[in-house]
Amino acid sequence: MKAFKEKKGLGLAAKFILSITLLLITEIAVLSIYILDHERQILYDTLQEKGLALANNLAYNSQYGMLTANERILSNLVEGVIKQPDVAYCIIEDLNGNMLVSKQNKPEFRVPREIVRAAQESQESISQYFELPSGRDYYEISAPVTAEVRAATGDEEVLFQDRQASVKEKQGVVRIGISLERVDIAFKQAQEIIFSIGIAVTLLAIIVGIFLTHMVLAPVKQLVNATQIVAGGNLGHKVSVKASDEIGLLARSFNQMIETLRKTMTSIDRLNNEIAERRKVEEELRQDREYVASILETANQAFVGSDSEGLITNWNRCAEKTFGWLSKEVVGRRLSDVIFPRSVRADYERDIKHFLATGEGAFLNKTQESMGLHRGCRPFPIEMTIWHHKIGQQRHFFAFISDITERRRSEKLIFQKVEELNRSNRELEEFAYIASHDLQEPLRKVKTFGDRLIQKYKDVLEEQGRDYLMRMESAINRMQTLINDLLTYSRVTSRAQPFTLIDLNGILHEVLSDLEIKTEETNAQIHVDDLPAIEADPVQMRQLFQNLIGNALKFCKPEVPPCVEIRRVVDVPREEDTDDAPGIDKETCIIRVIDNGIGFEEKYKKQIFRVFQRLHGRKEYTGTGIGLAVCRKIVIRHGGLIEAESVPEKGSTFTIILPLRQSKKEEQKEA
């Protein structure tokens, strides 16, 4: 969420204060102008009324003086008037405009002649406003002086007693100048006072405006700041305005809006995340489907699919090659009619219907062999694995199918070869046994006659003759040993006993008893762990341990007493297959025979298990080199494995892995 950019200009507070100030100044100015103008007009009217009163009063009092032309009386009257404030001058004129009496306080006042004529001609009091070139203004007030005279005689006799027989005649004019200087001064003072009051009121208005602005705009500023914070992305911010007026209502509404917005944004974010996750999952599913479809399409096995009605839905390239039908030719057709001969269709349809009805299908998820049908109506053997998958409410069946015609031929050929090899091995073992057995008798005769020659003619023969006889006897003994070892090797399979449950501890005790003399001669130390009971041939187990322990006692270092350890290794499962013992399961017994003898190089660890293989000359160590070959053959017969590890002059370790229980397959093979 991006924060909005604030434009520069007058703030709301400044606008508010400026508006209030301008409004107050305008109101004060208008009111001041109105008041001043009104007060000025009142003063002008007051002075004008005063001047009219003075003029009328002077005109009335001057009647007698005018009739009698008494200047003293008129002068006294004018003197009394001129002393009045605001009177600038006072003049009494006759009808001809001649000044009878004139008094002037301010000599700068000059009266135009046209005003005099107007005053002479008028029968009423006249008040006119004038402004001098000096800027001073005044009122010119004139009043006619009238007198009552007798109407009958025409004499100018003043009638003071009988006024019924008299008429009024104009005798002259009284002119009084009323100065407005004092009014102007008062007006200026009033202006200054009002201006000062206006400035004070304006300042007070500004202060009050600032205070009111602060009161009004502080919550507004909080709302603005909160808006900027929220616009910056912080939806958890709230406005803390406690006012109960419209601003408080706005703040509470703002908080509710932000809370609603936060929940909405949270829901939108969650929805966006769910949408993104769903799109990701959908994309992964799409890629997986494409990947699986690519694998199925390019698989080296025929892949076919059908719906619950048995109609073909899937048919890959290998299926086209296996059955001879293109995908577009078979999709929508019945699967059993396309890939199975008539002899198999009924069984397949029955199994599918039974599964759809009961949910039980013994034929599913199993690799089974059957017969397929090529497009050319040629049946051929197949191997297939069928499984079912529910897509929505529809059940679909899929199968991987392989043409095993070549495998059948290979299996048949291998079976024939195995039979021939087994027959050859049996014949070879029988030949070896018979040959070894038949060689025993002539060899014994040769040995017997050789012994007699030595006994009877030992002293007669020369040294060379005796040497020949001794060599012949040695060769006969070696030949006899070889024949016996060969018989032993052949009897591992030809004279084998059935497997029974035996205690290896008892077998090992008998072996150590037989080797007791050799043990004492070499001063050897033999340490034995507690061994388990296993199913095995007891005679061959005895021969196995006797050969291994005998070799440990024989191939010892000079002047170093042999030390032999028979250890049982626990919790070391072995799962890998070997050429000698494929598929050894986890229920095995692992025994190690460890010695401190002369050892051998690691490169000979397989060679020593071959027949008649020796690493030392006959003069160094006796033997024919067949003992370890017999051990290997015994272990293999029991479905086990034997290995050797060694370091020259450090000793050797022989590891024997034997199953605790023999499988039925092995027992049937022995039978």
XYZ file of C-alpha atoms in Angstrom:
671
model
C 0.000 0.000 0.000
C 1.594 3.283 -1.091
C 1.356 6.430 1.035
C -0.155 9.429 -0.703
C 2.006 12.444 -1.437
C 1.106 15.593 0.497
C 0.870 18.710 -1.691
C 2.410 21.903 -0.370
C 0.060 24.835 0.444
C -1.910 26.418 3.247
C -3.008 23.952 5.822
C -6.523 23.559 7.072
C -5.636 25.342 10.318
C -4.168 28.347 8.475
C -7.161 28.492 6.161
C -9.518 28.293 9.114
C -7.717 31.042 11.058
C -7.398 33.215 7.950
C -11.077 32.784 7.138
C -12.150 33.721 10.664
C -9.774 36.695 10.726
C -10.910 37.995 7.351
C -14.538 37.515 8.323
C -14.078 39.378 11.606
C -12.055 42.155 9.951
C -14.709 42.542 7.284
C -17.515 42.580 9.834
C -15.625 45.022 12.070
C -14.789 47.282 9.122
C -18.351 47.300 7.832
C -19.744 47.833 11.316
C -17.190 50.534 12.074
C -17.929 52.371 8.846
C -21.631 52.130 9.539
C -21.290 53.303 13.155
C -18.911 56.126 12.311
C -21.034 57.287 9.451
C -24.154 57.051 11.564
C -22.578 58.883 14.510
C -21.139 61.517 12.199
C -24.526 62.067 10.649
C -26.045 62.367 14.101
C -23.464 64.964 15.101
C -24.014 66.841 11.856
C -27.757 66.778 12.381
C -27.335 67.883 15.984
C -25.137 70.823 15.003
C -27.493 71.680 12.163
C -30.472 71.679 14.510
C -28.461 73.741 16.973
C -27.560 76.239 14.249
C -31.184 76.441 13.083
C -32.302 77.025 16.642
C -29.704 79.751 17.140
C -30.572 81.347 13.787
C -34.329 81.294 14.427
C -33.859 82.557 17.959
C -31.542 85.360 16.778
C -33.920 86.235 13.953
C -36.812 86.456 16.409
C -34.818 88.559 18.895
C -33.532 90.809 16.147
C -37.002 92.001 15.023
C -37.026 94.992 17.221
C -33.427 95.961 16.554
C -34.044 95.645 12.795
C -37.200 97.814 12.993
C -35.477 100.408 15.101
C -32.102 100.024 13.340
C -30.534 99.778 16.715
C -27.093 98.390 16.076
C -26.307 98.168 19.752
C -29.147 95.793 20.340
C -28.169 93.766 17.273
C -24.529 93.769 18.279
C -25.356 92.497 21.746
C -27.458 89.757 20.226
C -24.682 88.752 17.817
C -22.137 88.890 20.633
C -24.216 86.431 22.591
C -24.479 84.069 19.638
C -20.799 84.145 18.644
C -19.841 82.971 22.080
C -21.665 79.718 21.484
C -19.369 76.752 20.701
C -19.018 75.683 17.109
C -20.209 79.150 15.852
C -17.655 80.415 13.356
C -19.390 83.659 12.470
C -22.680 85.489 12.905
C -23.963 88.120 10.478
C -27.162 90.255 10.386
C -27.903 91.742 7.001
C -30.672 93.914 5.692
C -32.730 93.142 2.633
C -30.154 94.718 0.434
C -27.390 92.431 1.666
C -25.699 95.073 3.732
C -24.072 93.739 6.886
C -25.577 95.447 9.879
C -23.627 93.438 12.408
C -20.883 90.870 11.765
C -18.864 88.827 14.227
C -16.328 86.146 13.157
C -14.317 83.744 15.319
C -12.392 82.254 12.444
C -11.310 84.678 9.756
C -10.588 81.912 7.245
C -14.292 81.351 6.676
C -15.503 83.231 3.574
C -19.054 83.004 2.374
C -19.810 83.002 -1.369
C -22.178 85.764 -2.597
C -24.589 83.324 -4.159
C -25.340 81.968 -0.761
C -26.225 85.502 0.326
C -28.664 85.923 -2.499
C -30.248 82.580 -1.679
C -30.600 83.646 1.922
C -32.013 87.063 0.874
C -34.570 85.527 -1.380
C -35.685 82.697 0.868
C -38.621 83.138 3.245
C -37.612 80.071 5.242
C -34.584 79.067 7.223
C -31.879 77.538 5.031
C -29.076 75.136 6.009
C -26.354 74.325 3.479
C -23.070 72.405 3.711
C -19.848 73.932 2.419
C -16.235 72.823 2.326
C -13.477 75.360 2.209
C -10.386 74.967 0.021
C -8.424 74.441 3.211
C -10.364 71.257 3.768
C -12.545 72.570 6.570
C -16.261 72.219 6.279
C -19.179 74.008 7.898
C -22.909 74.606 7.782
C -24.289 77.971 6.533
C -27.613 78.534 8.314
C -29.710 81.546 7.413
C -33.014 82.619 8.848
C -35.178 85.550 7.722
C -35.939 88.334 10.195
C -39.632 89.207 9.978
C -41.658 91.807 11.830
C -45.394 92.400 12.228
C -46.628 95.809 10.977
C -50.114 97.423 11.002
C -51.922 96.617 7.867
C -54.262 99.691 7.731
C -51.919 102.654 7.828
C -48.907 101.087 6.195
C -46.699 102.696 8.773
C -43.872 100.750 10.019
C -45.156 100.634 13.479
C -44.588 97.709 15.524
C -47.710 96.253 16.906
C -47.066 94.647 20.215
C -50.532 94.902 21.563
C -52.985 94.261 18.804
C -51.677 91.531 16.548
C -54.904 90.808 14.804
C -54.632 93.810 12.511
C -50.920 93.197 11.565
C -48.960 91.269 8.900
C -45.408 89.856 8.788
C -42.830 91.467 6.603
C -39.209 90.412 6.018
C -36.764 92.899 7.505
C -33.418 91.189 6.936
C -31.415 87.939 7.209
C -29.551 86.333 10.044
C -26.608 84.133 8.935
C -24.754 81.844 11.292
C -21.747 79.669 10.276
C -21.570 76.433 12.269
C -18.027 74.928 12.127
C -17.758 71.147 11.875
C -14.162 71.099 13.100
C -15.075 69.752 16.501
C -17.222 67.108 14.870
C -14.324 66.120 12.624
C -11.975 65.940 15.597
C -14.472 63.836 17.507
C -14.965 61.714 14.406
C -11.213 61.141 14.068
C -10.963 60.242 17.729
C -13.863 57.870 17.298
C -12.104 56.389 14.290
C -8.945 55.832 16.289
C -10.872 54.270 19.143
C -12.818 52.021 16.830
C -9.622 51.109 14.929
C -7.929 50.200 18.206
C -10.942 48.205 19.250
C -10.924 46.541 15.836
C -7.251 45.598 16.162
C -7.849 44.262 19.665
C -10.913 42.339 18.532
C -8.943 41.009 15.545
C -6.093 39.833 17.758
C -8.591 38.298 20.136
C -10.320 36.671 17.181
C -6.983 35.295 15.983
C -6.210 33.905 19.449
C -9.692 32.449 19.762
C -9.390 31.115 16.218
C -6.072 29.458 17.016
C -7.551 27.917 20.141
C -10.672 26.776 18.331
C -8.544 25.565 15.445
C -6.407 23.545 17.801
C -9.504 22.099 19.430
C -11.124 21.332 16.093
C -8.104 20.367 14.033
C -6.107 18.330 16.604
C -8.384 15.299 16.107
C -8.354 16.007 12.379
C -4.543 15.983 12.405
C -4.644 12.683 14.277
C -6.945 11.341 11.587
C -4.597 12.648 8.874
C -1.552 11.104 10.574
C -3.442 7.869 11.089
C -4.435 7.913 7.430
C -0.782 8.334 6.396
C 0.311 5.539 8.745
C -2.409 3.252 7.414
C -1.529 4.275 3.859
C 2.044 3.225 4.695
C 0.807 -0.307 5.377
C 0.314 -0.349 9.178
C -3.266 -1.575 9.443
C -2.936 -2.121 13.190
C -2.829 1.608 13.980
C -5.839 3.178 15.690
C -6.883 6.789 16.380
C -7.245 7.671 20.076
C -9.839 10.480 19.950
C -12.081 10.591 22.997
C -14.359 13.392 21.829
C -18.090 12.705 21.746
C -18.854 15.103 18.901
C -18.823 14.509 15.159
C -14.979 14.285 15.157
C -15.125 11.527 17.766
C -17.785 9.737 15.732
C -15.566 10.116 12.656
C -12.561 8.730 14.588
C -14.543 5.721 15.812
C -15.861 5.153 12.321
C -12.274 5.435 11.034
C -11.096 2.799 13.538
C -13.948 0.500 12.558
C -13.111 1.060 8.895
C -9.417 0.254 9.513
C -10.339 -2.885 11.481
C -12.648 -3.970 8.695
C -9.935 -3.132 6.164
C -7.357 -5.104 8.180
C -9.627 -8.128 8.323
C -10.367 -7.714 4.638
C -6.667 -7.402 3.778
C -5.904 -10.413 5.974
C -8.599 -12.368 4.189
C -7.303 -11.127 0.834
C -3.715 -12.053 1.753
C -4.867 -15.462 2.956
C -6.922 -15.880 -0.183
C -3.989 -14.748 -2.346
C -1.711 -17.184 -0.538
C -4.246 -19.953 -0.993
C -4.654 -19.020 -4.651
C -0.867 -18.902 -5.129
C -0.469 -22.207 -3.301
C -3.292 -23.723 -5.293
C -1.792 -22.471 -8.540
C 1.555 -23.856 -7.457
C -0.024 -27.200 -6.633
C -1.987 -27.166 -9.881
C 1.180 -26.341 -11.805
C 3.037 -29.117 -10.019
C 0.151 -31.499 -10.707
C 0.115 -30.428 -14.336
C 3.854 -30.980 -14.601
C 3.515 -34.289 -12.782
C 0.730 -35.344 -15.132
C 2.788 -34.335 -18.123
C 5.805 -36.084 -16.651
C 3.814 -39.241 -15.900
C 2.135 -39.090 -19.303
C 5.554 -38.711 -20.932
C 6.912 -41.651 -18.952
C 3.904 -43.806 -19.761
C 4.004 -42.802 -23.411
C 7.712 -43.591 -23.768
C 7.806 -46.589 -21.415
C 9.339 -49.786 -22.772
C 6.265 -51.651 -21.550
C 2.813 -51.532 -23.028
C 0.531 -49.322 -20.942
C -3.230 -49.680 -21.418
C -6.216 -48.295 -19.522
C -9.948 -48.856 -19.509
C -13.011 -47.501 -17.736
C -15.546 -49.426 -15.670
C -17.331 -50.414 -18.900
C -14.172 -52.078 -20.176
C -13.603 -49.504 -22.961
C -10.038 -48.509 -23.774
C -8.978 -45.015 -22.555
C -5.166 -45.222 -22.676
C -2.841 -46.838 -25.232
C 0.845 -45.882 -25.430
C 3.414 -46.360 -28.186
C 4.766 -49.613 -26.809
C 1.208 -50.971 -26.766
C 0.945 -50.101 -30.446
C 4.160 -52.031 -31.100
C 3.195 -54.965 -28.858
C -0.333 -55.547 -30.133
C -0.078 -54.002 -33.619
C -2.989 -51.549 -33.138
C -2.664 -47.758 -33.326
C -4.059 -45.698 -30.454
C -6.688 -43.997 -32.602
C -7.883 -47.429 -33.785
C -8.530 -48.945 -30.357
C -9.553 -46.071 -28.032
C -13.225 -46.603 -27.237
C -13.161 -50.318 -28.115
C -13.517 -53.121 -25.597
C -10.145 -53.953 -24.038
C -10.667 -57.698 -23.680
C -11.626 -58.038 -27.351
C -8.417 -56.281 -28.446
C -5.623 -57.755 -26.301
C -6.854 -61.203 -25.157
C -7.618 -64.372 -27.136
C -11.018 -65.984 -26.662
C -9.680 -68.456 -24.112
C -8.728 -65.610 -21.701
C -11.490 -63.032 -22.265
C -14.131 -64.731 -20.170
C -11.852 -65.038 -17.113
C -10.785 -61.382 -17.370
C -14.393 -60.133 -17.730
C -15.486 -62.273 -14.780
C -12.722 -60.944 -12.528
C -13.542 -57.302 -13.441
C -17.282 -57.758 -12.790
C -16.577 -59.473 -9.477
C -14.347 -56.596 -8.358
C -16.880 -53.931 -9.366
C -19.605 -55.802 -7.467
C -17.718 -56.752 -4.288
C -14.547 -54.651 -4.240
C -12.483 -57.835 -4.077
C -9.915 -58.493 -6.745
C -7.216 -61.095 -6.224
C -5.844 -60.346 -9.694
C -5.046 -56.699 -8.888
C -1.579 -55.395 -8.025
C 0.034 -58.694 -8.958
C 2.440 -59.607 -11.700
C 0.878 -62.507 -13.539
C 1.387 -64.272 -16.815
C -1.279 -64.759 -19.424
C -1.776 -64.876 -23.185
C -2.120 -61.843 -25.431
C -3.468 -61.467 -28.952
C -1.651 -59.635 -31.737
C -3.529 -57.802 -34.474
C -2.669 -60.620 -36.834
C -4.577 -63.043 -34.538
C -1.272 -64.441 -33.292
C -1.351 -65.368 -29.582
C 1.800 -64.756 -27.561
C 2.734 -64.984 -23.856
C 2.495 -61.775 -21.815
C 3.250 -60.630 -18.299
C 0.965 -57.973 -16.871
C 0.264 -56.050 -13.698
C -3.275 -54.658 -13.315
C -4.366 -52.011 -10.806
C -7.404 -49.854 -10.420
C -7.804 -46.128 -9.701
C -10.903 -44.100 -8.888
C -11.158 -40.772 -10.747
C -14.144 -38.877 -9.404
C -17.000 -41.364 -9.382
C -15.544 -43.451 -12.199
C -13.376 -46.522 -11.711
C -10.542 -47.041 -14.136
C -8.259 -50.013 -14.670
C -4.653 -49.744 -15.854
C -2.079 -52.348 -16.753
C 1.563 -52.659 -17.724
C 1.984 -55.489 -20.222
C 5.213 -57.032 -21.492
C 5.701 -59.458 -24.339
C 7.644 -62.335 -22.704
C 8.058 -64.458 -25.796
C 11.819 -63.922 -25.844
C 12.044 -64.393 -22.096
C 10.228 -67.693 -22.335
C 12.695 -68.788 -24.965
C 15.613 -67.594 -22.851
C 14.219 -69.275 -19.745
C 13.765 -72.493 -21.638
C 17.313 -72.252 -22.957
C 18.674 -71.397 -19.505
C 16.740 -74.255 -17.968
C 18.221 -76.605 -20.514
C 21.703 -75.227 -19.853
C 21.221 -75.507 -16.081
C 20.053 -79.072 -16.438
C 23.054 -79.878 -18.583
C 25.375 -78.132 -16.099
C 23.830 -79.911 -13.131
C 24.109 -83.201 -14.921
C 27.724 -82.415 -15.811
C 28.472 -81.422 -12.193
C 26.894 -84.573 -10.884
C 28.837 -86.647 -13.371
C 32.018 -84.743 -12.478
C 31.477 -85.234 -8.748
C 30.680 -88.908 -9.294
C 33.757 -89.213 -11.489
C 35.899 -87.456 -8.887
C 34.582 -89.640 -6.139
C 34.916 -92.832 -8.158
C 38.292 -91.808 -9.486
C 39.503 -90.886 -6.022
C 38.071 -94.061 -4.533
C 39.490 -96.288 -7.291
C 42.908 -94.622 -6.988
C 43.096 -95.484 -3.311
C 43.670 -99.241 -3.854
C 46.600 -99.132 -6.360
C 48.091 -96.258 -4.394
C 47.997 -98.319 -1.217
C 49.697 -101.212 -3.038
C 52.414 -98.921 -4.361
C 52.907 -97.537 -0.856
C 52.999 -101.057 0.618
C 55.616 -102.350 -1.840
C 57.596 -99.153 -1.358
C 57.634 -99.680 2.403
C 58.785 -103.297 1.926
C 61.607 -102.198 -0.373
C 62.794 -99.721 2.216
C 62.607 -102.266 5.003
C 64.327 -105.191 3.162
C 66.720 -103.479 0.783
C 67.514 -100.309 2.632
C 71.009 -101.507 3.518
C 71.639 -103.139 0.120
C 70.746 -100.124 -1.994
C 73.143 -97.348 -2.595
C 72.559 -93.852 -1.354
C 71.001 -92.813 -4.646
C 68.618 -95.804 -4.573
C 67.532 -94.996 -1.044
C 66.953 -91.401 -2.123
C 64.729 -92.552 -4.968
C 62.718 -94.717 -2.585
C 62.296 -91.812 -0.126
C 61.155 -89.493 -2.924
C 58.709 -92.128 -4.147
C 57.292 -92.525 -0.654
C 56.934 -88.754 -0.272
C 55.151 -88.490 -3.613
C 52.870 -91.382 -2.656
C 51.967 -89.676 0.646
C 51.314 -86.372 -1.098
C 49.222 -88.174 -3.711
C 47.244 -89.884 -1.001
C 46.632 -86.581 0.764
C 45.449 -84.962 -2.462
C 43.079 -87.848 -3.128
C 41.676 -87.661 0.401
C 41.195 -83.888 0.150
C 39.547 -84.291 -3.233
C 37.206 -86.884 -1.749
C 36.426 -84.484 1.083
C 35.678 -81.670 -1.368
C 33.387 -83.862 -3.478
C 31.592 -85.270 -0.449
C 30.380 -81.760 0.520
C 27.509 -82.275 -1.899
C 27.587 -85.994 -2.683
C 27.672 -87.269 0.902
C 25.914 -84.327 2.584
C 23.572 -84.873 5.518
C 20.186 -83.166 5.891
C 19.930 -79.881 7.779
C 19.002 -80.166 11.453
C 18.902 -77.762 14.363
C 22.373 -77.900 15.952
C 24.158 -76.011 18.703
C 27.325 -74.436 17.325
C 28.792 -74.300 20.822
C 28.785 -78.123 20.975
C 30.287 -78.386 17.484
C 33.038 -75.931 18.399
C 33.784 -77.801 21.632
C 34.382 -81.027 19.662
C 36.651 -79.179 17.191
C 38.747 -77.704 20.008
C 38.995 -81.120 21.600
C 40.350 -82.569 18.345
C 42.893 -79.740 18.088
C 43.952 -79.948 21.705
C 47.415 -81.420 20.973
C 48.152 -78.819 18.281
C 46.978 -76.119 20.649
C 49.328 -77.274 23.364
C 52.260 -77.617 20.953
C 51.875 -74.008 19.719
C 50.945 -72.662 23.159
C 47.885 -71.041 21.493
C 45.078 -69.106 23.185
C 41.572 -69.557 21.823
C 38.669 -67.296 22.889
C 35.122 -68.289 21.987
C 31.839 -66.288 22.235
C 28.486 -67.882 22.889
C 27.248 -69.057 19.490
C 23.593 -69.595 18.455
C 21.748 -72.699 17.352
C 21.152 -72.891 13.596
C 19.774 -75.290 11.027
C 22.828 -76.867 9.342
C 24.744 -80.066 8.500
C 26.601 -80.906 11.771
C 29.449 -82.784 10.034
C 30.127 -79.941 7.621
C 29.929 -77.312 10.395
C 32.558 -79.286 12.306
C 34.751 -79.480 9.203
C 34.278 -75.721 8.582
C 35.501 -74.635 12.012
C 38.235 -77.278 12.100
C 39.711 -75.997 8.810
C 39.571 -72.331 9.865
C 40.994 -72.843 13.376
C 43.565 -75.356 12.046
C 44.785 -72.790 9.507
C 45.045 -70.167 12.277
C 47.249 -72.541 14.304
C 49.299 -73.549 11.278
C 49.970 -70.151 9.693
C 51.306 -68.500 12.850
C 54.362 -66.297 13.223
C 57.515 -67.936 14.594
C 58.074 -67.485 18.324
C 54.678 -65.749 18.659
C 51.977 -67.842 20.353
C 48.843 -67.984 18.217
C 45.779 -66.096 19.462
C 42.492 -67.117 17.901
C 39.118 -65.427 18.576
C 35.739 -66.805 17.490
C 33.364 -63.887 17.794
C 29.670 -63.515 17.121
C 28.702 -60.152 15.598
C 25.232 -58.875 16.501
C 23.019 -56.169 15.002
C 24.885 -56.079 11.691
C 22.191 -56.909 9.107
C 23.363 -57.635 5.604
C 21.067 -57.034 2.675
C 23.252 -56.835 -0.411
C 23.435 -59.776 -2.764
C 26.651 -61.499 -3.770
C 27.589 -63.945 -6.470
C 28.101 -66.690 -3.889
C 25.014 -66.169 -1.733
C 22.275 -64.069 -3.330
C 19.375 -62.801 -1.247
C 20.662 -63.387 2.299
C 17.863 -62.273 4.609
C 18.210 -60.358 7.833
C 17.875 -63.364 10.176
C 21.504 -64.390 9.961
C 24.319 -65.422 12.230
C 27.607 -63.573 11.648
C 30.732 -65.267 13.030
C 34.278 -63.980 12.727
C 37.428 -66.068 13.159
C 40.305 -63.698 13.975
C 43.991 -64.661 14.318
C 47.318 -62.908 14.750
C 49.169 -65.014 12.176
C 51.290 -64.163 9.170
C 48.347 -62.869 7.142
C 48.364 -62.298 3.397
C 48.017 -59.515 0.895
C 44.540 -58.189 0.188
C 44.732 -59.044 -3.501
C 44.658 -62.782 -2.655
C 41.435 -62.660 -0.606
C 39.422 -64.408 -3.363
C 42.182 -66.619 -4.732
C 42.655 -68.474 -1.416
C 39.143 -69.980 -1.693
C 39.916 -71.771 -4.962
C 40.830 -75.463 -5.149
C 44.549 -76.292 -4.778
C 45.505 -72.616 -4.417
C 48.570 -72.090 -2.198
C 50.324 -68.867 -1.233
C 53.374 -70.673 0.257
C 55.611 -73.561 -0.764
C 55.232 -77.115 0.550
C 58.481 -76.835 2.460
C 57.208 -73.805 4.423
C 53.755 -75.039 5.324
C 52.102 -78.428 4.790
C 48.783 -78.870 3.010
C 47.250 -79.146 -0.448
C 45.444 -75.784 -0.657
C 41.964 -77.245 -0.643
C 40.844 -76.494 2.947
C 39.454 -73.005 2.336
C 37.798 -74.184 -0.902
C 35.976 -76.812 1.187
C 34.958 -74.087 3.678
C 33.562 -71.936 0.884
C 31.616 -74.846 -0.605
C 30.148 -75.735 2.799
C 29.034 -72.148 3.449
C 27.512 -71.811 -0.029
C 25.614 -75.082 0.447
C 24.092 -73.583 3.595
C 23.028 -70.412 1.710
C 25.660 -68.299 3.382
C 28.764 -66.283 2.603
C 32.418 -66.381 3.649
C 34.889 -63.502 3.212
C 38.474 -62.862 4.231
C 40.360 -59.728 5.267
C 44.036 -59.649 6.104
C 47.118 -57.516 6.594
C 50.551 -59.133 6.192
C 52.228 -59.850 9.565
C 49.090 -58.526 11.366
C 46.718 -61.442 11.063
C 43.576 -62.435 9.207
C 39.833 -62.234 9.776
C 37.385 -64.704 8.224
C 33.736 -63.584 8.314
C 31.073 -66.283 8.015
C 27.423 -65.365 7.411
C 24.958 -68.220 7.881
C 21.152 -68.143 7.967
C 19.591 -69.140 11.259
C 16.886 -71.083 9.481
C 17.021 -72.767 6.085
C 14.285 -71.872 3.589
C 11.925 -74.469 2.170
C 13.353 -73.806 -1.249
C 16.833 -74.730 0.011
C 15.498 -77.869 1.671
C 13.707 -78.917 -1.517
C 16.921 -78.267 -3.458
C 18.850 -80.520 -1.055
C 16.163 -83.173 -1.342
